[in-house]
XYZ file of C-alpha atoms in Angstrom:
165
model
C -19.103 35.327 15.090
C -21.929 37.780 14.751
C -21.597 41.628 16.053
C -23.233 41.630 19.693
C -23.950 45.363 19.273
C -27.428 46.664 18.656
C -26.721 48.975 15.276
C -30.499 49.534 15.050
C -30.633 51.361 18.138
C -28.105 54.060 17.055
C -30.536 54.958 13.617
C -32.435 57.925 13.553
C -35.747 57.436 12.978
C -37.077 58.703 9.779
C -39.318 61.733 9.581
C -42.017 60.366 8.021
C -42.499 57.721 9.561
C -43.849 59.296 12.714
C -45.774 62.461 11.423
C -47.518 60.371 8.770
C -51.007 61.578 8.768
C -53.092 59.462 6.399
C -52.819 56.002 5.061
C -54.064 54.182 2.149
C -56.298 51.307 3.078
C -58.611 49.338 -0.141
C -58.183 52.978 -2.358
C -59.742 55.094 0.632
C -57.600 57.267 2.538
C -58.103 56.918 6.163
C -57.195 59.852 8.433
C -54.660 58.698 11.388
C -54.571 59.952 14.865
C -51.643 62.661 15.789
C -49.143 60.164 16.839
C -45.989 62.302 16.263
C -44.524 61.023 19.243
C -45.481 57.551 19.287
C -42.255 56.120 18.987
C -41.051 57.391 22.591
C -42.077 55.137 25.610
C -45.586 56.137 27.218
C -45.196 58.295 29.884
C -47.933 56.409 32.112
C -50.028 53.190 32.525
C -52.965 54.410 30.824
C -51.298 55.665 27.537
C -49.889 52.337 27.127
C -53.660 51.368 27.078
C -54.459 54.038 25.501
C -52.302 52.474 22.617
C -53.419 48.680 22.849
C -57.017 50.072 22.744
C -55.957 51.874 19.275
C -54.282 48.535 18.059
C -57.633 46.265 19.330
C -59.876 49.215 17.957
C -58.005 49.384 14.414
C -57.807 45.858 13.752
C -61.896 45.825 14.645
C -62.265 47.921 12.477
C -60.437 47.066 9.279
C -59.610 43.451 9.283
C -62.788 40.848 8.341
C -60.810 37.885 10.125
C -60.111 39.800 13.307
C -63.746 40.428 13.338
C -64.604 36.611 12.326
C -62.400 35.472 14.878
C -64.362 37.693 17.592
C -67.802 36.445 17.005
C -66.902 32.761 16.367
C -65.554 33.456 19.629
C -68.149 34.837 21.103
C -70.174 32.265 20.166
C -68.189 29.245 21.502
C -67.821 31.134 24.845
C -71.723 31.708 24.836
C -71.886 27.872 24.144
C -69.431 26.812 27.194
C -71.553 28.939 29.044
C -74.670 27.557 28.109
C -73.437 23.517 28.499
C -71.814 24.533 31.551
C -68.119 23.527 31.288
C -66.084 23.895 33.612
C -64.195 26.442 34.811
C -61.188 24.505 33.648
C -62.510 24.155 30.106
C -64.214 27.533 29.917
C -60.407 28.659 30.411
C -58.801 25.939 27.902
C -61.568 27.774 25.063
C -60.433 31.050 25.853
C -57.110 30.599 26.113
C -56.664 29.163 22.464
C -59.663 32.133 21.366
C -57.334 34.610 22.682
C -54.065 32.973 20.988
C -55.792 33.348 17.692
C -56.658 37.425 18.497
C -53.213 37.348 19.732
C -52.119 35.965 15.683
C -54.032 37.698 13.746
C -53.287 41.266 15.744
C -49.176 40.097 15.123
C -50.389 39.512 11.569
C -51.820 42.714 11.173
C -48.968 44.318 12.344
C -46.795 42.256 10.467
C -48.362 42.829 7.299
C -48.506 46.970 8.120
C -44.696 46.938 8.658
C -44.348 45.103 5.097
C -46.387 47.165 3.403
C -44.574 50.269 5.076
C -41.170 48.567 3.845
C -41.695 47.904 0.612
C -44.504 50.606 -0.238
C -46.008 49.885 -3.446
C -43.305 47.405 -4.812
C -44.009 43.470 -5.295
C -41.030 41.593 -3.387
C -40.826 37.733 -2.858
C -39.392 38.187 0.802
C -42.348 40.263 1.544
C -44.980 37.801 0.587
C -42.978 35.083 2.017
C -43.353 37.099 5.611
C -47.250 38.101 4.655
C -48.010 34.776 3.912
C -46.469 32.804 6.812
C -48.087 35.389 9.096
C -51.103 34.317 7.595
C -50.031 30.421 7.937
C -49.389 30.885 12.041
C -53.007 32.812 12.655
C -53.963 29.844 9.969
C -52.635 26.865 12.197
C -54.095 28.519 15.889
C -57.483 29.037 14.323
C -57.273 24.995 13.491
C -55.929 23.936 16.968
C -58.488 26.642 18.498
C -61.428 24.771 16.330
C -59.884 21.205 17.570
C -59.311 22.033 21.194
C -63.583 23.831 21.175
C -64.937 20.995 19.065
C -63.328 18.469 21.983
C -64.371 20.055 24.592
C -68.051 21.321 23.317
C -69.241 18.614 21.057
C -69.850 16.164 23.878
C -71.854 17.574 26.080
C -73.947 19.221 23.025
C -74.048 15.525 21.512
C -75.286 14.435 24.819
C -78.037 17.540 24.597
C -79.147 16.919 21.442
C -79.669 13.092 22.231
C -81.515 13.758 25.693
C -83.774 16.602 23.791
C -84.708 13.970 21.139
C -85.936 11.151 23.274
């Protein structure tokens, strides 16, 4: 039977892992905001924000999917909006939008701890973890297509139709 106790929580945390103050993104360094203490719990509401903004704000910024994800999005809600679904269906398309922001931020993050794991060394485990990541924001972004093309394609069919009579 497995140890119950938490061994993890005993570590120290390494040095350099909180003062780090650049990292190496595509060959460019990118400066990093003074986070020296970001490891300790937020002392208030709005840093934990303050935080999730940073995470939203950084995956904007560097990952092309995240951003794909947000316009295609965009674009679905704007055409809910402008068929006029329902309320319940407006909510079933943004529920399965945000599950794939919700993936693909977890993959980011996923990947980042990887990367800061295995620095600049090739290891099978790693891109079995990188790649699976990938598979799961891979898999909601295909029931997020299904569940928008079920519930938008009709009344757009029915549009289209009505437009060219």
């Amino acid at each position: 039977m497995p140890n119950s106790t938490n061994t993890c929580a005993s570590l120290p945390m390494s040095p350099d892992l909180s003062t780090q103050t650049s990292n190496k993104v595509s060959d460019k360094v990118i400066a990093k905001p003074n986070r020296d203490l970001s490891w300790r719990v937020a002392a208030n509401l709005w840093i934990s924000f303050k935080y999730a903004w940073a995470g939203l704000s950084y995956a904007f910024r560097t990952q092309r999917n995240f951003r794909i994800h947000v316009i295609v999005g965009s674009l679905a809600i704007g055409l809910g909006a402008f068929l006029r679904l329902s309320a319940v269906e407006m909510s079933i398309i943004s529920l399965t939008i945000g599950a794939v922001l919700a993936m693909e931020l977890l993959n980011t993050a996923l990947e980042s701890v990887v990367d800061l794991t295995v620095k600049q060394s090739y290891h099978e485990l790693a891109k079995i973890a990188k790649d699976c990541a990938a598979g799961a924001v891979l898999i909601s972004a295909i029931a997020a297509i299904l569940v928008a093309s079920s519930l938008l394609l009709p009344p757009l069919l029915t549009l289209l139709q009505s437009t060219l009579r």
